[in-house]
PDB file of C-alpha atoms and ligand atoms in Angstrom:
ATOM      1  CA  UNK A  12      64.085  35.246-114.219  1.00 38.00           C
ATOM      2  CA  UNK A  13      63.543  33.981-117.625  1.00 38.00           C
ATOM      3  CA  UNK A  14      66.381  34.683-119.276  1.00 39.00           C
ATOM      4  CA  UNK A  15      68.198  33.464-116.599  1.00 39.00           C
ATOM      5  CA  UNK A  16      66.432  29.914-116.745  1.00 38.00           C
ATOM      6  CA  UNK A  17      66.899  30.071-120.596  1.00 37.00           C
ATOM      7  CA  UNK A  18      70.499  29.941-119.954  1.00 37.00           C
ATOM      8  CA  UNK A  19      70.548  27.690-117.018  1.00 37.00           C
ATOM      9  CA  UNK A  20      68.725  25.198-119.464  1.00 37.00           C
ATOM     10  CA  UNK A  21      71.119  25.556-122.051  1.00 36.00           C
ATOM     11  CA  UNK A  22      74.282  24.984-120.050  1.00 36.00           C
ATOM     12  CA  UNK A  23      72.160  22.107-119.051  1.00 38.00           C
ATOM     13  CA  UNK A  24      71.194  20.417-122.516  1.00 37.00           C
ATOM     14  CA  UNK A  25      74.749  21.313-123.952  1.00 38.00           C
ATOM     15  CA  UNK A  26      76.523  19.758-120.758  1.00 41.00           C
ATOM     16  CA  UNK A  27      76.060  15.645-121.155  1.00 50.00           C
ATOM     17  CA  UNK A  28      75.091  15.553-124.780  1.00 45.00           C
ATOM     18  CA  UNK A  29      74.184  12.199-125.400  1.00 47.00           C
ATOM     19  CA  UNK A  30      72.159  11.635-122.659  1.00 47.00           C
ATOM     20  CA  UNK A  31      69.943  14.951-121.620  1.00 47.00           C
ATOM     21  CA  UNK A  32      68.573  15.870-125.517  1.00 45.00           C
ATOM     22  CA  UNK A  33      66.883  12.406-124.815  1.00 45.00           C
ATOM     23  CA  UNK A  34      65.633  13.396-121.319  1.00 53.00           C
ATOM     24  CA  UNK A  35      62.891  15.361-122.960  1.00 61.00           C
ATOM     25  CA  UNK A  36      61.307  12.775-124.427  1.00 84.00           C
ATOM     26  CA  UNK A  37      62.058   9.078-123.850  1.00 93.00           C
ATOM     27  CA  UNK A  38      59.597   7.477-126.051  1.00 92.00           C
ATOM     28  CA  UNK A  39      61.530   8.359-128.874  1.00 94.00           C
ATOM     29  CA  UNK A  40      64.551   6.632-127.232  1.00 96.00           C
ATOM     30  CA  UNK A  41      65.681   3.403-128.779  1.00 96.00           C
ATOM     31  CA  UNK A  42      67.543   0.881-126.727  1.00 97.00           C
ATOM     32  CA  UNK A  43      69.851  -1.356-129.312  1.00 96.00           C
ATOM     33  CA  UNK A  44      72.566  -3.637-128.908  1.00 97.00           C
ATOM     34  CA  UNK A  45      75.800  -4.933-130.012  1.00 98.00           C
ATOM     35  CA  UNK A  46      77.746  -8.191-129.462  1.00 98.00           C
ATOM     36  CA  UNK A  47      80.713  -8.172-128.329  1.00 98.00           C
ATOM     37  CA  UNK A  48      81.967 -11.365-128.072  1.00 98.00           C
ATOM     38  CA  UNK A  49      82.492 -13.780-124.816  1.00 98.00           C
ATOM     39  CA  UNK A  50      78.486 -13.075-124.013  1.00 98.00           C
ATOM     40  CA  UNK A  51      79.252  -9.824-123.487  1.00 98.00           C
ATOM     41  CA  UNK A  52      76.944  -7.135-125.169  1.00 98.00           C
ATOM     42  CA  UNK A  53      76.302  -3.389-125.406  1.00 98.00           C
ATOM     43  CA  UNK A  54      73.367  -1.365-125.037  1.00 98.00           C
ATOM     44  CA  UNK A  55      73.240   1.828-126.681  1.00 97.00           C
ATOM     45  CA  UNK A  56      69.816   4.145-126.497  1.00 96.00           C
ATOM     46  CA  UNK A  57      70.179   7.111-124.172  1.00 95.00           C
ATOM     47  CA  UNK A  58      72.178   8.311-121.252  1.00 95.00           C
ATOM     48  CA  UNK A  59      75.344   5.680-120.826  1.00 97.00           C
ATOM     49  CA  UNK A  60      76.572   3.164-122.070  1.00 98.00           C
ATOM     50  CA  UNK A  61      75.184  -0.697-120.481  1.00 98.00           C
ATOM     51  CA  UNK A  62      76.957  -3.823-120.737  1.00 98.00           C
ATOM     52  CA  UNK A  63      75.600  -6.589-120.397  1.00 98.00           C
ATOM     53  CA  UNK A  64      77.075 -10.364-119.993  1.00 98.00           C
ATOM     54  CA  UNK A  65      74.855 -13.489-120.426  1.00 98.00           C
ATOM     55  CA  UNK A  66      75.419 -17.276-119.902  1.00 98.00           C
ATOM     56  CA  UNK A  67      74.256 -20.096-117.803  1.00 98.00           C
ATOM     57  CA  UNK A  68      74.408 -18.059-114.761  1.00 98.00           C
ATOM     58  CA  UNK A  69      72.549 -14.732-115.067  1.00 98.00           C
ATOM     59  CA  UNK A  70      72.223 -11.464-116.246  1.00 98.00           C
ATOM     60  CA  UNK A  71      75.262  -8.956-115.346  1.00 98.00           C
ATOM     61  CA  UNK A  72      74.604  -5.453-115.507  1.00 98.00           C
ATOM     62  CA  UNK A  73      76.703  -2.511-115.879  1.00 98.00           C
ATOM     63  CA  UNK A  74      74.920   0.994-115.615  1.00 98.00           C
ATOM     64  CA  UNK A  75      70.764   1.300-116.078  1.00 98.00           C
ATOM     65  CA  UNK A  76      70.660   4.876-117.885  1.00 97.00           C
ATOM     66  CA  UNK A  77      67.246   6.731-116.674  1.00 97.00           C
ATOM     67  CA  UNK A  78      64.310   5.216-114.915  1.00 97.00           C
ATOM     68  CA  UNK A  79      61.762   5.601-117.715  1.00 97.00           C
ATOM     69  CA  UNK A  80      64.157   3.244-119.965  1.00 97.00           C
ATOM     70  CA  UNK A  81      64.139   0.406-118.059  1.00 97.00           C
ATOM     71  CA  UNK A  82      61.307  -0.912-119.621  1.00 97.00           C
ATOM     72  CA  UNK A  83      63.139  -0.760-122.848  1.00 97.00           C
ATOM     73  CA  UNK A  84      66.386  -2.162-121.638  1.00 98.00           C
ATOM     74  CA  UNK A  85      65.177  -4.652-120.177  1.00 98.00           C
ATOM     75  CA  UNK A  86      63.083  -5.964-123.232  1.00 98.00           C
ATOM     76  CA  UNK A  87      66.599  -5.486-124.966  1.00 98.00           C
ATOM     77  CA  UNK A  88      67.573  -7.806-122.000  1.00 98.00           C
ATOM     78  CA  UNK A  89      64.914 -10.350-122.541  1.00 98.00           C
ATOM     79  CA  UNK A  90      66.229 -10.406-126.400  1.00 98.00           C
ATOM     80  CA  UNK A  91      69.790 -11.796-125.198  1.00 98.00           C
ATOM     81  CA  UNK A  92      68.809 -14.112-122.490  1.00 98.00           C
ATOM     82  CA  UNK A  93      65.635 -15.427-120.181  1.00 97.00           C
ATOM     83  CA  UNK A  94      67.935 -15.414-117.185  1.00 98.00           C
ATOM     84  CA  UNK A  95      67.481 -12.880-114.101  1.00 97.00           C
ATOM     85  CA  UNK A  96      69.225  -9.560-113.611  1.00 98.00           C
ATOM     86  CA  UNK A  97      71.163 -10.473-110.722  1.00 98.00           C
ATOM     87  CA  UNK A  98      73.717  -7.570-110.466  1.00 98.00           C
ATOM     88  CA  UNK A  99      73.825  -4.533-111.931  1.00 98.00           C
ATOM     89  CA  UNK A 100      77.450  -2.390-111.116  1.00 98.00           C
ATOM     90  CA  UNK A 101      77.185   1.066-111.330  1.00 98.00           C
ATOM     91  CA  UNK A 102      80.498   2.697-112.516  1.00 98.00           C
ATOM     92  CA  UNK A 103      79.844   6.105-110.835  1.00 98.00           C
ATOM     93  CA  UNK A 104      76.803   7.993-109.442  1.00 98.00           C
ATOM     94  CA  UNK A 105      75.896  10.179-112.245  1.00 97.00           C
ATOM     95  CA  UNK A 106      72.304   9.806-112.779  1.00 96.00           C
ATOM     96  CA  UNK A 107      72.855   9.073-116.861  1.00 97.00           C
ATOM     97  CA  UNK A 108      74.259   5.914-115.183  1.00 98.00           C
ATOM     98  CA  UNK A 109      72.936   4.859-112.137  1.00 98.00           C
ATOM     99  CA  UNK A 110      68.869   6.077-113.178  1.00 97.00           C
ATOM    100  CA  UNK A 111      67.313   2.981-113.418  1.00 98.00           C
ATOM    101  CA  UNK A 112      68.795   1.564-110.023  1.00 98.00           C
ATOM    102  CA  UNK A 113      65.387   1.744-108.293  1.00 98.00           C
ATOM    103  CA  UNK A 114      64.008  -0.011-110.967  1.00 98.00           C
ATOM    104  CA  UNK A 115      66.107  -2.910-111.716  1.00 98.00           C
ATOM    105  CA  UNK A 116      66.658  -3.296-107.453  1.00 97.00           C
ATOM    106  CA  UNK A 117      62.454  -3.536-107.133  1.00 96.00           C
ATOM    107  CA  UNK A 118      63.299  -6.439-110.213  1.00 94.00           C
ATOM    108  CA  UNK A 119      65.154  -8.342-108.086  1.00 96.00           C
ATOM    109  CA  UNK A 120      69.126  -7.279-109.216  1.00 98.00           C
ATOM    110  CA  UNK A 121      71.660  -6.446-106.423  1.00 98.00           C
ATOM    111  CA  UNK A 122      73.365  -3.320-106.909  1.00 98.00           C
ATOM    112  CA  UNK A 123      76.779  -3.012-106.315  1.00 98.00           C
ATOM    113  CA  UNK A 124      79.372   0.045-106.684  1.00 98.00           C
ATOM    114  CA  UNK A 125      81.930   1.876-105.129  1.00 98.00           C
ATOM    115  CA  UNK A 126      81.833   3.350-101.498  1.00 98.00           C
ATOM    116  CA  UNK A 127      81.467   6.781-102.572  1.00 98.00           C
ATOM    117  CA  UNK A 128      78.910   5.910-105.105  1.00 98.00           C
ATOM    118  CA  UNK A 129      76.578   5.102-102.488  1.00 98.00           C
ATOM    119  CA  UNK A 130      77.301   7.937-100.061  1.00 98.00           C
ATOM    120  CA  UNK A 131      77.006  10.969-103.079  1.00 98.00           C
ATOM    121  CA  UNK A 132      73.497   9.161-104.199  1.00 98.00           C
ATOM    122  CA  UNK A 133      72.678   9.366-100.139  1.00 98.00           C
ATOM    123  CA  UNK A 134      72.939  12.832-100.057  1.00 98.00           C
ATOM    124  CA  UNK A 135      72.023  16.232-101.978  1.00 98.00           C
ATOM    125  CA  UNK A 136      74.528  16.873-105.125  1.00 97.00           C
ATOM    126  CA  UNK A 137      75.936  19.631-106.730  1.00 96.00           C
ATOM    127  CA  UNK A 138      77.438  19.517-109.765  1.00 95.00           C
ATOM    128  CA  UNK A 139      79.148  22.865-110.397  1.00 94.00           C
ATOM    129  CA  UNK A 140      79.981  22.533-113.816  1.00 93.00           C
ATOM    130  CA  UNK A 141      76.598  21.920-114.905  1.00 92.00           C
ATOM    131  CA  UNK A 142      74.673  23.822-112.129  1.00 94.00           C
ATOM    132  CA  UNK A 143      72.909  21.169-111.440  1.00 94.00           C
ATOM    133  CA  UNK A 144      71.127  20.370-108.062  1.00 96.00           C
ATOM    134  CA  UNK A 145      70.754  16.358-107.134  1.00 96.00           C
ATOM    135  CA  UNK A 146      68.026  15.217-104.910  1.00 97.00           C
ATOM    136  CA  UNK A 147      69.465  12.182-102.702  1.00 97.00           C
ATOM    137  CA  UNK A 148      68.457   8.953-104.382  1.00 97.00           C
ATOM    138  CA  UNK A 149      65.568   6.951-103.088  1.00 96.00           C
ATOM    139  CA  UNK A 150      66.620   4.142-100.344  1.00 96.00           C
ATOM    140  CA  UNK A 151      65.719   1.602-102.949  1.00 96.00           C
ATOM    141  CA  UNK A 152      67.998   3.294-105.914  1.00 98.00           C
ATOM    142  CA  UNK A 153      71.268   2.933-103.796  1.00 98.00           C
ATOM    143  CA  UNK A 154      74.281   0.497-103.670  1.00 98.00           C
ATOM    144  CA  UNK A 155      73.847  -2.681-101.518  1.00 98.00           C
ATOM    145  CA  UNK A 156      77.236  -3.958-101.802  1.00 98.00           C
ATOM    146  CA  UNK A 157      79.899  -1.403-102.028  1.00 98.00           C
ATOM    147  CA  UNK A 158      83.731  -1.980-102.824  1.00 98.00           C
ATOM    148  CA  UNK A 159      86.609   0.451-101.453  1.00 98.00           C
ATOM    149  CA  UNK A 160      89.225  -1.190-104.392  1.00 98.00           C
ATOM    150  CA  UNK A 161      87.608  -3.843-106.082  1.00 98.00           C
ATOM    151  CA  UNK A 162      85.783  -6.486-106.424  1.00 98.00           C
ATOM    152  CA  UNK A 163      85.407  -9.360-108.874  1.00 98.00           C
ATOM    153  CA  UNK A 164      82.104 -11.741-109.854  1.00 98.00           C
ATOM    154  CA  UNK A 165      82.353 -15.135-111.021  1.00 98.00           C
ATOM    155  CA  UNK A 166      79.481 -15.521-113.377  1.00 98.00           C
ATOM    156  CA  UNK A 167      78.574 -17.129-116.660  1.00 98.00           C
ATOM    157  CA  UNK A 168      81.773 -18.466-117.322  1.00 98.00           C
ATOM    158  CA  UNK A 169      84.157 -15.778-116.907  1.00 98.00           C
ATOM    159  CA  UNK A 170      86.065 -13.450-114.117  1.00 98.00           C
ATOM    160  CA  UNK A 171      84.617 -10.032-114.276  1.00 98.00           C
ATOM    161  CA  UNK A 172      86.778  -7.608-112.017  1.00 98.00           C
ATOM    162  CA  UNK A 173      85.298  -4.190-110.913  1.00 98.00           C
ATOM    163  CA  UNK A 174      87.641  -2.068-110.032  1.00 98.00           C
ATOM    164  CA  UNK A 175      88.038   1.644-108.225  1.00 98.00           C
ATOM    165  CA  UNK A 176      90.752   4.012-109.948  1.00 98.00           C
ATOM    166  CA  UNK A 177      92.542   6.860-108.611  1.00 96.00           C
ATOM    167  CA  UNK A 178      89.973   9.877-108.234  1.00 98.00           C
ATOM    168  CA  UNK A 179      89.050  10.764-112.000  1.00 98.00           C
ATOM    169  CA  UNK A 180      85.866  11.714-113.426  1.00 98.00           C
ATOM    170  CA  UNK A 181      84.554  11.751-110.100  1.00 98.00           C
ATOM    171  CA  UNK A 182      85.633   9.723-106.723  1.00 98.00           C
ATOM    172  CA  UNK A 183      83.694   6.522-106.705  1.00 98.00           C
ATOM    173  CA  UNK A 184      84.607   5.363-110.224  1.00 98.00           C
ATOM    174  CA  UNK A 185      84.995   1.919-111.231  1.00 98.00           C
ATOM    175  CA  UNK A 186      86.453   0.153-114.718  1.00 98.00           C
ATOM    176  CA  UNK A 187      85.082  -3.512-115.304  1.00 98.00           C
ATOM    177  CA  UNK A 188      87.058  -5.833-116.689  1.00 98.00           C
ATOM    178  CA  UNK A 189      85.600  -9.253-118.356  1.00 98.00           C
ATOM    179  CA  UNK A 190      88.944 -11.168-118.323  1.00 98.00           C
ATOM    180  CA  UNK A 191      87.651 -13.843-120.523  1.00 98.00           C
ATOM    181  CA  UNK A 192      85.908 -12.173-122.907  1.00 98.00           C
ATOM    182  CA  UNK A 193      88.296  -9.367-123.226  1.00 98.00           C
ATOM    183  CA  UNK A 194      86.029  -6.292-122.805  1.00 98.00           C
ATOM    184  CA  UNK A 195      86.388  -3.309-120.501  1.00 98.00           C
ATOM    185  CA  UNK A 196      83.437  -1.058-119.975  1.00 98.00           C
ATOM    186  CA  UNK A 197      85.242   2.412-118.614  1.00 98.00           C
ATOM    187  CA  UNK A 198      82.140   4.059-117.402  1.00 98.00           C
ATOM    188  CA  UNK A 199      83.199   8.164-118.098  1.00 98.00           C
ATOM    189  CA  UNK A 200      86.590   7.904-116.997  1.00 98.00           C
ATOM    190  CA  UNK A 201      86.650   7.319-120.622  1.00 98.00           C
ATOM    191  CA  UNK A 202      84.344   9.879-123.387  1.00 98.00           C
ATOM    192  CA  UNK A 203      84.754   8.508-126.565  1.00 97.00           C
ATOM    193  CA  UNK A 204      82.369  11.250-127.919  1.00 95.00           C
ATOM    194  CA  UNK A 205      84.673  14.199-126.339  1.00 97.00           C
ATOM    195  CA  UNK A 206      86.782  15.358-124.143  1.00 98.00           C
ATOM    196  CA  UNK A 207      86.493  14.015-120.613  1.00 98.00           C
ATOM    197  CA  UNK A 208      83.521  15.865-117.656  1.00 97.00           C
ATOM    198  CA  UNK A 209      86.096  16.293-115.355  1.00 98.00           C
ATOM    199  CA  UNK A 210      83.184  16.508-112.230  1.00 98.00           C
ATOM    200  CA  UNK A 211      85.565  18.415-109.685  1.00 98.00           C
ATOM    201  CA  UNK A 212      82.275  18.736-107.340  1.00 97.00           C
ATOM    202  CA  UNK A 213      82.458  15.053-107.461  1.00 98.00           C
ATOM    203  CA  UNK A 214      86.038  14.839-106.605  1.00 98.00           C
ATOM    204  CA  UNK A 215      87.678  14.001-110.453  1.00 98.00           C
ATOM    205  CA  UNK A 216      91.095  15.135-111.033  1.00 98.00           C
ATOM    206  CA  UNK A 217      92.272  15.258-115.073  1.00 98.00           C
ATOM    207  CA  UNK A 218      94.850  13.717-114.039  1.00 98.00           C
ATOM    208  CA  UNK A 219      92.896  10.231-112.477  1.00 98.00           C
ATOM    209  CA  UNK A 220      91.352  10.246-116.047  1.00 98.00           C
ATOM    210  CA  UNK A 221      95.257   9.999-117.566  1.00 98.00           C
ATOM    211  CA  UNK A 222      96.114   7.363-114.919  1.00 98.00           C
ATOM    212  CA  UNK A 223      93.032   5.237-115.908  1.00 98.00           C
ATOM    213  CA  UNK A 224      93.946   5.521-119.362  1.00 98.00           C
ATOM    214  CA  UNK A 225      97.545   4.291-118.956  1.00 98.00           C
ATOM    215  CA  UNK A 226      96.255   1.891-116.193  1.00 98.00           C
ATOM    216  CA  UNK A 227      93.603   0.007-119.009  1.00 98.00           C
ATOM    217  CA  UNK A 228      96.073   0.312-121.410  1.00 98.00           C
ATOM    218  CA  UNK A 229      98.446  -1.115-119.796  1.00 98.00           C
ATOM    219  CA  UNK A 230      96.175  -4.591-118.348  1.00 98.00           C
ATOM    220  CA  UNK A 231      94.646  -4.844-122.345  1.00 98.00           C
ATOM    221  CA  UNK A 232      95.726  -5.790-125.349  1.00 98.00           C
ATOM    222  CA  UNK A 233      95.429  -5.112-129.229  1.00 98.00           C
ATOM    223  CA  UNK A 234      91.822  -7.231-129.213  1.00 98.00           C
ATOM    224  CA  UNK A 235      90.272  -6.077-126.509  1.00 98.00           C
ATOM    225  CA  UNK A 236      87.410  -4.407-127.022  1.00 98.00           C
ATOM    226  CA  UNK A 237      86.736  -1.049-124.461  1.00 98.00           C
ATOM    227  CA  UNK A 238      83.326   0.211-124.030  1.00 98.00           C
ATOM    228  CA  UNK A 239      83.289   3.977-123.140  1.00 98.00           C
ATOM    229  CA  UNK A 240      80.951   5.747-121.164  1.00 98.00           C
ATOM    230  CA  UNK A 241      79.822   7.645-124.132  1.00 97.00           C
ATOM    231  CA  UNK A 242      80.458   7.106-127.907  1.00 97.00           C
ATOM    232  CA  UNK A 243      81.219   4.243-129.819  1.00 97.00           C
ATOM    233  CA  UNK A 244      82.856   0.910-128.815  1.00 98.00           C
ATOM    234  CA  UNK A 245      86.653   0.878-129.651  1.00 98.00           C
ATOM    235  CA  UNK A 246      89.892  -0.344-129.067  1.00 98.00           C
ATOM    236  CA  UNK A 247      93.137   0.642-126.537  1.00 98.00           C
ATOM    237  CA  UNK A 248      95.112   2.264-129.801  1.00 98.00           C
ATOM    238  CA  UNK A 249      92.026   4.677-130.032  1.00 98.00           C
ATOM    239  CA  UNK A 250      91.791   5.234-126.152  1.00 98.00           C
ATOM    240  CA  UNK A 251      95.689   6.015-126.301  1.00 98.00           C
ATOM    241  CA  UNK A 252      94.797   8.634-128.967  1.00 98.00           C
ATOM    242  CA  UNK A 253      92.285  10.459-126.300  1.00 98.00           C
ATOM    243  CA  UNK A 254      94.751   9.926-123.630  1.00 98.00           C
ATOM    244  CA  UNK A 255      97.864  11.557-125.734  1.00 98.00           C
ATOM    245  CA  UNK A 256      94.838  14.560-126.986  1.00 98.00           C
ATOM    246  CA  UNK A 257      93.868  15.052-122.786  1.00 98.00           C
ATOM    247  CA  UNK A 258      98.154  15.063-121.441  1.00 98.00           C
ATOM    248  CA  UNK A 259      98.409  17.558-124.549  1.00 98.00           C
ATOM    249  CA  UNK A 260      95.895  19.903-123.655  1.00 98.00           C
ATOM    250  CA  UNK A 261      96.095  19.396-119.965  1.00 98.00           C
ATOM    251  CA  UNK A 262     100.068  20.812-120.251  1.00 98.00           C
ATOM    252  CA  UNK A 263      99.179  23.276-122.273  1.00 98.00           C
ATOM    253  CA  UNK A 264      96.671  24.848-119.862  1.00 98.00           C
ATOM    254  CA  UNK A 265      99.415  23.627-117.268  1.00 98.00           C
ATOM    255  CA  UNK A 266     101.519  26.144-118.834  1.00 98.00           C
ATOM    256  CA  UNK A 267      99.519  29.048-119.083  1.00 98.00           C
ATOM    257  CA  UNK A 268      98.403  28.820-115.450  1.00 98.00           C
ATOM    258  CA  UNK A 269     102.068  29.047-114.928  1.00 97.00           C
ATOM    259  CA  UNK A 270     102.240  32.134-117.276  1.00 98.00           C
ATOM    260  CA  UNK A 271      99.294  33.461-114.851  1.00 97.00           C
ATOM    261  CA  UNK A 272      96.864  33.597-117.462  1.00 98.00           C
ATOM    262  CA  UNK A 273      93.033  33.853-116.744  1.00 98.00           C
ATOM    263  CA  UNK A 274      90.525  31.306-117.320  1.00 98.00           C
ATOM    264  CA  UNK A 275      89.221  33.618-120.757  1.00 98.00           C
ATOM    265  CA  UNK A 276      92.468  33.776-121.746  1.00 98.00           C
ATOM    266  CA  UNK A 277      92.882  30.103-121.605  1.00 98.00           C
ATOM    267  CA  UNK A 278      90.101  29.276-123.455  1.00 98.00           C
ATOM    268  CA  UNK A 279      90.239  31.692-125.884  1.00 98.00           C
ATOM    269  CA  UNK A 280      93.604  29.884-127.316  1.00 98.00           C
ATOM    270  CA  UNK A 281      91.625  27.141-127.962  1.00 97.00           C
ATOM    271  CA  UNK A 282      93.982  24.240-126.890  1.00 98.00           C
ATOM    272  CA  UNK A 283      91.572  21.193-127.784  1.00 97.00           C
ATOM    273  CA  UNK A 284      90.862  22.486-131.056  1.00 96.00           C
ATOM    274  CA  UNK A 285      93.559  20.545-133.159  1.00 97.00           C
ATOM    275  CA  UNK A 286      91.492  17.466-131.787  1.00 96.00           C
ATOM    276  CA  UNK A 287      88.062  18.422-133.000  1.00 92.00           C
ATOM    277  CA  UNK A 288      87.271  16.097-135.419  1.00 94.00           C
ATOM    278  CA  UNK A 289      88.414  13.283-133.779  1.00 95.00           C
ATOM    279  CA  UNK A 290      86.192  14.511-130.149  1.00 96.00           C
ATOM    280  CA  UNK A 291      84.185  17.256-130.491  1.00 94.00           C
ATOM    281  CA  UNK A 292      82.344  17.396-127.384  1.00 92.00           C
ATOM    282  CA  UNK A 293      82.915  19.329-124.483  1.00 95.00           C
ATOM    283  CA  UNK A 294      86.330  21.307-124.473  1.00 97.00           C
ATOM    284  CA  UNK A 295      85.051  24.339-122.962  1.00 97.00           C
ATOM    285  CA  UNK A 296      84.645  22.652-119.934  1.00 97.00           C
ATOM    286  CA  UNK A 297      87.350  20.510-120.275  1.00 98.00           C
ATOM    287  CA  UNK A 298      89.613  23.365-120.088  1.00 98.00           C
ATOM    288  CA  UNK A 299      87.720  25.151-117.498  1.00 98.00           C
ATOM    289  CA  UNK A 300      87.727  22.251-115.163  1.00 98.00           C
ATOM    290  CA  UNK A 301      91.831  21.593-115.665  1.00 98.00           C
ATOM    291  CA  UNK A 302      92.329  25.586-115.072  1.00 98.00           C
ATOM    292  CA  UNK A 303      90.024  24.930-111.853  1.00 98.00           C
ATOM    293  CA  UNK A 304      92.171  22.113-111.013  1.00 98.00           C
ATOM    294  CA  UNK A 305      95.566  23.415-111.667  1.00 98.00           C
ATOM    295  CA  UNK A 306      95.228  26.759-110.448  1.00 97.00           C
ATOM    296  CA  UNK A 307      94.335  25.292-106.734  1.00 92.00           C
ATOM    297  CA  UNK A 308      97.060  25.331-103.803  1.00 68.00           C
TER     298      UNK A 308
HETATM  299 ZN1   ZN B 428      79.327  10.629-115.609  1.00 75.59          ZN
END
């Protein structure tokens, strides 16, 4: 029983690094931020990443990490402007993402997110890969306004389009685009510290997370500056990188499924190694969740 939880726990804290090592203990967790041009900021501390846009409007919000940091994004908040939250858009369900929801709702902000956000936070989750069990969300946590392709807010200045992509790391993911400021937050369609969490149980498909790429890449330009879900702020050149590093590794698994090769043998020839330095984090299931994908009828 034990030894069995040990490992449970570890597949746990080794499956969403950046945002379940700081589950343990958020008072350690600090919330920082980073302009970004346009009145468009990010907040880094735990779980992923938020942008935020300011101006003579309101406060726009995109993801709220866990409930216990909203006290500490929100003084990050207060630093940037004296304006209410008025929306916060959640660019999946995940609850690194959506956490603070209830929170920032009881505050006054609308949320607003895809269709199938709301209806996987209504119900019980399971997320396979991580054996993780997910209560449903309280009433006052979920999605007021959803969207089924898109929809865009006019606020402080500038057009900010949400919009829902092609099932990828799970089925109710959005990209937001500031058009004016130039900045894309990609939720985790796009992992900028590792390969992508493919969430099958969620409905992803590798190959939504390649269409996403192209699809940003191809509505961006040189200066634009994309915000992943997780890692560091970057560019399109550097998200074409990941994209080229997930086709490569997706066709190579592509091909041994073809070969009839089992999921061991797959991983054991190490396809996402060449790309190690560049995104270290989670290749193992990476791979496991393309075999899953590929190998289905
Ligand atoms: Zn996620």
């Amino acid at each position: 029983m034990r030894a069995t939880l040990a490992i449970a726990l570890v597949a746990f804290a080794t499956s969403l690094p950046t945002s379940l090592h700081a589950q343990a203990n958020y008072d350690t967790v600090q919330v920082r931020s980073a302009a970004l041009g346009g009145g468009v900021h990010v907040l880094f501390g735990a779980g992923g990443n938020i942008g935020v846009s300011v101006g003579d409007d309101a406060v726009f919000v995109i993801d709220d990490q866990f409930a216990p940091l909203t006290p500490k994004i929100l003084a990050a908040i207060r630093a940037l402007s004296d304006k209410p939250v008025k929306f916060v858009v959640n660019t999946h369900w995940h609850f690194d993402h959506t956490g603070g929801n209830e929170n920032m709702g009881k505050a006054g902000a609308l949320i607003v997110a895809h269709d199938n956000v709301r209806k996987r936070m209504s119900t019980e989750q399971f997320m396979a890969a991580l054996n993780r069990r997910e209560p449903p969300s309280p009433r006052a946590a979920l999605p007021v306004v959803t969207f089924n392709d898109g929809v865009t807010f006019h606020i402080n200045g500038d057009s900010v389009a949400a919009t829902h992509v092609a099932p990828a790391h799970t089925d109710g993911d959005a990209v937001v685009h500031f058009l004016k400021a130039n900045v894309v937050h990609m939720g985790d369609v796009f992992n900028n510290a590792g390969f992508p969490f493919v969430d099958l149980s969620s409905g992803g498909s590798v190959h939504g997370v390649i269409a996403a790429a192209d699809k940003v890449y191809a509505t961006t330009n040189d200066a634009t500056k994309i915000i992943p879900g997780h890692g560091q702020v970057t560019d399109r050149a550097r998200l074409k990188l990941w994209r080229d590093a997930i086709v490569a590794v997706r066709d190579g698994v592509q091909r041994e499924v073809r070969a009839g090769r089992s999921v061991d043998q797959v991983l054991a020839l190490k396809l996402a190694a060449p790309y190690e330095k560049e995104w270290a984090g989670g290749h193992e299931r990476f791979v496991r969740a393309v075999f899953e994908e590929l190998s289905r009828r």
